[in-house]
Each structure stands twice: as structure tokens, then as C-alpha cells.
Coordinates of C-alpha atoms in Angstrom, one line a residue:
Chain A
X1 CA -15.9 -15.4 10.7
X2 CA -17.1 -11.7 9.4
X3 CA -18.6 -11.3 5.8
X4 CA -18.9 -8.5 3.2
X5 CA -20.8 -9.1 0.3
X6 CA -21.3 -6.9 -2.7
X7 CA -22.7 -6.8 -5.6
X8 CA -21.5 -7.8 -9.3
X9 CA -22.6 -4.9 -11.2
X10 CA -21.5 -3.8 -14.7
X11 CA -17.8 -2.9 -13.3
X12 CA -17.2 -5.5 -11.2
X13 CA -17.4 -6.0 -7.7
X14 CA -17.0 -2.7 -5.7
X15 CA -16.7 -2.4 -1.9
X16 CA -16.6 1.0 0.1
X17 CA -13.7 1.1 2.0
X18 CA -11.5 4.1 4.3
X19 CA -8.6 5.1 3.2
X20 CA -6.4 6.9 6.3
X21 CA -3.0 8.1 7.4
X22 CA -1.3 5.1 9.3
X23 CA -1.1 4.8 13.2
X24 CA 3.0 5.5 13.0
X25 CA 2.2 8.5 10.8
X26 CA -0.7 9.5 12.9
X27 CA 1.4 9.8 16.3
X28 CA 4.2 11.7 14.3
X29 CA 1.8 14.5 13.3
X30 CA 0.1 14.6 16.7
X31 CA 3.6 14.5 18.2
X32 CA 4.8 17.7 15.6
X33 CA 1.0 19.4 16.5
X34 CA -0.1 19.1 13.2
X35 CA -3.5 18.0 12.1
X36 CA -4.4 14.4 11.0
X37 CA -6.4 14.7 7.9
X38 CA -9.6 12.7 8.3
X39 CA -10.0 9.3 6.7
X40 CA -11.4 8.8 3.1
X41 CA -14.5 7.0 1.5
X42 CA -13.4 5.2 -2.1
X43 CA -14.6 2.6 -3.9
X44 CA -11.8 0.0 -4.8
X45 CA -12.7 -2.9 -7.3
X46 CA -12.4 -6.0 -6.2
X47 CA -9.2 -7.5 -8.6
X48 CA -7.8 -10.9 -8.1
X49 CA -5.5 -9.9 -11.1
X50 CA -3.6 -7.2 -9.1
X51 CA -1.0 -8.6 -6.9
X52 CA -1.1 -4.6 -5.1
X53 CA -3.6 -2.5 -3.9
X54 CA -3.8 0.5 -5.7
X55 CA -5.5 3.8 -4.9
X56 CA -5.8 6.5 -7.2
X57 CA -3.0 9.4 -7.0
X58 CA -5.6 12.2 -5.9
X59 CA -6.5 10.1 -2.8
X60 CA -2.6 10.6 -1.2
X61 CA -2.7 14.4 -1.9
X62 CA -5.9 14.8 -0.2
X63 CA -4.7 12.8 2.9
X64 CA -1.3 14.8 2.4
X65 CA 0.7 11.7 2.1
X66 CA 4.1 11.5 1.2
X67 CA 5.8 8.0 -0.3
X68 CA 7.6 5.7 2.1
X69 CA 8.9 3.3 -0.7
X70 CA 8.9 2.3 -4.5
X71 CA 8.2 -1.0 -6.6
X72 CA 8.1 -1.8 -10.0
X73 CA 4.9 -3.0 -11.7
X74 CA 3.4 -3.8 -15.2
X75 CA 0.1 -3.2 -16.5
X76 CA -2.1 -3.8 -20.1
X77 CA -0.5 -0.3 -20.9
X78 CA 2.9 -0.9 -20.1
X79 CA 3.5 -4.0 -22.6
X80 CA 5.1 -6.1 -20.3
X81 CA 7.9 -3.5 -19.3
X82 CA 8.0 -3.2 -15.6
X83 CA 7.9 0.5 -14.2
X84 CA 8.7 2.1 -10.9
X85 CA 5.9 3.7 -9.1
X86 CA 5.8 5.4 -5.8
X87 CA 4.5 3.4 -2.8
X88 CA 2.2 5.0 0.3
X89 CA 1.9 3.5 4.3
X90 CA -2.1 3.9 4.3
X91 CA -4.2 2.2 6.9
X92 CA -7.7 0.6 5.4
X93 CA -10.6 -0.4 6.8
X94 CA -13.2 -2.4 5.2
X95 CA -16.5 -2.7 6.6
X96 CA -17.0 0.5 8.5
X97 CA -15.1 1.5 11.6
X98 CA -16.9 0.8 15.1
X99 CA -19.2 -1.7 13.5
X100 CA -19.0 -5.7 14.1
X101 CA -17.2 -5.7 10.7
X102 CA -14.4 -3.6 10.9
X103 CA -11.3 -5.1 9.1
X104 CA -8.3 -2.6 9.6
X105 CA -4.9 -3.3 7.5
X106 CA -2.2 -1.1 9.0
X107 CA 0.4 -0.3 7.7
X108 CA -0.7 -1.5 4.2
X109 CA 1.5 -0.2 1.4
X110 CA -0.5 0.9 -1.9
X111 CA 0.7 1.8 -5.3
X112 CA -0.9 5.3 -7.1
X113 CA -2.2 4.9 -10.0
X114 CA -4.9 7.0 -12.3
X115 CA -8.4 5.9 -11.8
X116 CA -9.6 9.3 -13.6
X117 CA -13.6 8.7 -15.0
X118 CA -13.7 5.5 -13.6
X119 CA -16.4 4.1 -11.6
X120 CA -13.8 3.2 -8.8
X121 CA -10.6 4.9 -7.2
X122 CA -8.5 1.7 -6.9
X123 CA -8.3 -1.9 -6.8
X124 CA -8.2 -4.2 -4.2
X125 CA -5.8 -6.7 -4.7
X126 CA -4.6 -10.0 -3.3
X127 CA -2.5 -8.3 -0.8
X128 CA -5.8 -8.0 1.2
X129 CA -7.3 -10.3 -0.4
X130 CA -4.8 -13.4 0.7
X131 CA -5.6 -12.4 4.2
X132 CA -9.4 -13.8 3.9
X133 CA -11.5 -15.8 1.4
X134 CA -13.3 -14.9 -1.5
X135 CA -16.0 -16.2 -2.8
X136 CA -18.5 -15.5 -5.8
X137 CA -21.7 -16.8 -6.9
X138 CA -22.5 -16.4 -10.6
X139 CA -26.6 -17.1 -9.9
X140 CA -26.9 -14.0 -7.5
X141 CA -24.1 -12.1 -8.9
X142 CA -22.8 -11.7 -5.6
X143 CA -19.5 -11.7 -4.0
X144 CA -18.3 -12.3 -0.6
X145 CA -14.9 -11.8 1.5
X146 CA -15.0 -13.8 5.0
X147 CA -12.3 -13.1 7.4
X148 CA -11.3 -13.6 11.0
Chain B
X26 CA 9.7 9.2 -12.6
X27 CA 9.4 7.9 -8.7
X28 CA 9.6 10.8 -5.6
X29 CA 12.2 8.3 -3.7
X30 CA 14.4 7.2 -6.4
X31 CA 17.6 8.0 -4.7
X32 CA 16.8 5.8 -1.8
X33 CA 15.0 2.7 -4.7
X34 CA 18.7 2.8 -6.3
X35 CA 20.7 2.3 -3.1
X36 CA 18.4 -0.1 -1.9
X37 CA 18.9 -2.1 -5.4
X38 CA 22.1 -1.7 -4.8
X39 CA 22.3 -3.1 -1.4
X40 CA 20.1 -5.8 -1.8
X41 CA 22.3 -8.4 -2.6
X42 CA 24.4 -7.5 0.9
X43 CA 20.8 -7.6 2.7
X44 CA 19.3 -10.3 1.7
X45 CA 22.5 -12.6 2.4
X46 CA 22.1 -10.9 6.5
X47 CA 18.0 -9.5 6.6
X48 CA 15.6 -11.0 4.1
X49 CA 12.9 -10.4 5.5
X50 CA 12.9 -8.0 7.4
X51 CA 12.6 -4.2 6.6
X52 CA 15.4 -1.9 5.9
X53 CA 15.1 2.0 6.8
X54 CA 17.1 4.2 4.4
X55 CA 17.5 8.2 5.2
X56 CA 19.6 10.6 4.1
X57 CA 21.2 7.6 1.3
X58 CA 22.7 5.7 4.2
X59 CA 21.0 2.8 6.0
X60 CA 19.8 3.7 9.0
X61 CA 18.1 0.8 11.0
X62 CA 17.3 -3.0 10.1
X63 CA 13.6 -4.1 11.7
X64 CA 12.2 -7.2 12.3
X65 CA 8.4 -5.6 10.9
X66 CA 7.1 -3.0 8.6
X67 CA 5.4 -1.5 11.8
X68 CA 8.3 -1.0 13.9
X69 CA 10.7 -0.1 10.7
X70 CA 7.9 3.1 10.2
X71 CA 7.7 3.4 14.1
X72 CA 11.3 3.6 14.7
X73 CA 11.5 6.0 11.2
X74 CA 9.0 8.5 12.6
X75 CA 10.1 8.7 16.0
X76 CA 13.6 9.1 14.9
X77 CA 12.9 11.6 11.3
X78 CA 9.7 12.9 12.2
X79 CA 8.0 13.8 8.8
X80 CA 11.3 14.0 7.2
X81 CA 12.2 12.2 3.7
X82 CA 12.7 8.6 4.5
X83 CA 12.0 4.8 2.5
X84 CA 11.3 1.7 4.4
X85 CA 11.0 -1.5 2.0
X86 CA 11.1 -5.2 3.1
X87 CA 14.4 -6.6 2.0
X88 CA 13.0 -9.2 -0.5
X89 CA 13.6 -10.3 -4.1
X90 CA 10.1 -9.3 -5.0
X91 CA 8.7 -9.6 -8.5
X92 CA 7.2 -7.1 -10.7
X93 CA 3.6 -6.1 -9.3
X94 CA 0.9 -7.2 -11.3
X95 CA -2.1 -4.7 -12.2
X96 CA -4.6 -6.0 -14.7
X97 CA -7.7 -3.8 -15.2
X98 CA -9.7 -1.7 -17.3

């Protein structure tokens, strides 16, 4: 089993992941001879309250992404009113690519939200999350995700 | 107001139908007809971009899925 562990700072637990343009999408633009816009470093919070991963809207424009599907959703601003929101094919890696901890999730479908002046650019949520274990330790203010 | 909401409201619409032949499974809509049934996301967007290329298209899993949950600061 693989770890990743971060630390609890004042906004929570934030991990460095890259953000990227799906293998499916990838062959299309190769196929078309268009270029395939280079992955992206963002820092999602780590947010067993989000069912979703979200990524904020600016990420998809600067990988040039268009959305592949929609879902409803409800947040503390929408006062328990679902709305729609457009949904993106990304793929993400966690732990760095070409290292022993590489841990890719392609496709993975992400929501777009605003992340504007805040310390991350999305949330991780328990779409990734269910896929390993999490664990937190209150002494060393630490979190970890293990997975195969 | 969502980029794909033509495709969302046909796929509401059709839901019932699918789920009672593919839940599960991942329906490909283009052009506000159906266009392909897969057994995976990956080979629904697979099958999508070899067959549209970059064109509009919407690929969702044919579920009764709930409301998504976002709870943050």
C-alpha cells in the first residue's frame, strides 16, 4: 500500500495534485493534430463533505476543456435547492507522475466551481476518496490517504 | 445556466426508458438523439471521440443519482 500525507494547516488538509486532459481526449487531439495542453498543478482540499470533486472554473479553460456531462448539486449557498452545473472528463494524478506514488484517476468527472481568493482550486471529494483510506491524526495534525 | 442542457433534458427524459434496459452503464447522446449505450465511462468517451472527434457530445452513467453534495468554505 502507497501513502500521502499532508499536513492540517489553518485550511484544511491540502494535497498537490495534476490536473490533465483525459487519455480518450488526448488521442482525439493528437488524432485531429492539435496540441495537448500540458497538465496542471492545483491544490484541492481534502473534503469528506463533498460527494464530487471539484476544480475551480479557470482550471478547464486553461486546459481548453469542454463539458462532457451535467449533474445537479447543493451547497451552504444554494439553501438546499439543488442546481445543475456543468461536468468535465479530467484525468488526476496524486502523488507526482513517474514517482513510486503516482495515483492516476482516468476518466474522473469533476464539477466547476469558484475557488476565487481561496487558498485551494478545488476539493477532493469522496469520489477519490472511496477508492483508498483516509486517515487523520489530531496529535500531529497530519492526514494520510493509503491506496493500492 | 449549464453548456449541455439540451442533452441534461433528453437524458432526464429518457431515463426512465434507460434505467428499465442500461442502469449502469453509460449513455452517449449527440446531436439530441442517443447514439451508443456502453458498458464503461471509458469506452462511452472512447467510442464518442473516435466517432465525433471534438464535436459537442454528453456521456453520463444511466443512474438515479442524487443531488451532489459540496460543503465548504
Amino acid at each position: 500500500m502507497r501513502h500521502l500525507t499532508v499536513d492540517v494547516l489553518a485550511p484544511g488538509a491540502l494535497i498537490a495534485v495534476e490536473i490533465g486532459v483525459g487519455e480518450s481526449l488526448r488521442r482525439a487531439l493528437i488524432r485531429e493534430g492539435k496540441p495537448v495542453p500540458p497538465a496542471v498543478q492545483i491544490d484541492l482540499l481534502i473534503d469528506t463533505g463533498a460527494s464530487r470533486t471539484s476544480v475551480d472554473t479557470s482550471v478547464m479553460r486553461t486546459l481548453g476543456l469542454e463539458p462532457r456531462s451535467a449533474t445537479e448539486y447543493t451547497d451552504f449557498s444554494s439553501k438546499g435547492l439543488s442546481k445543475q452545473t456543468d461536468v468535465y472528463v479530467v484525468e488526476l494524478v496524486l502523488g507526482g507522475v513517474g514517482t513510486g506514488n503516482t495515483w492516476r484517476h482516468d476518466p474522473l468527472e469533476v464539477l466547476t466551481e469558484s475557488f476565487l481568493n481561496l487558498p485551494h482550486q478545488g476539493l477532493l471529494g469522496r469520489d477519490v476518496i472511496n477508492r483508498g483510506q483516509l486517515s487523520y491524526n489530531g496529535a500531529t495534525r497530519k492526514c494520510t490517504l493509503s491506496y493500492t | 445556466m449549464i453548456t449541455l442542457e439540451r442533452e441534461y433534458r433528453l437524458f432526464q427524459e429518457m431515463l426512465p426508458d434507460l434505467m428499465s434496459r442500461a442502469a449502469g452503464k453509460y449513455v452517449v447522446i449527440h446531436d439530441a438523439e442517443i447514439a451508443r449505450i456502453c458498458d464503461t465511462h471509458k469506452a462511452a468517451l472512447d467510442w464518442a471521440y473516435d466517432t465525433f472527434g471534438l464535436d459537442r457530445f454528453f456521456v453520463k452513467e444511466i443512474t438515479e443519482e442524487k443531488p451532489v453534495m459540496h460543503f465548504h468554505r
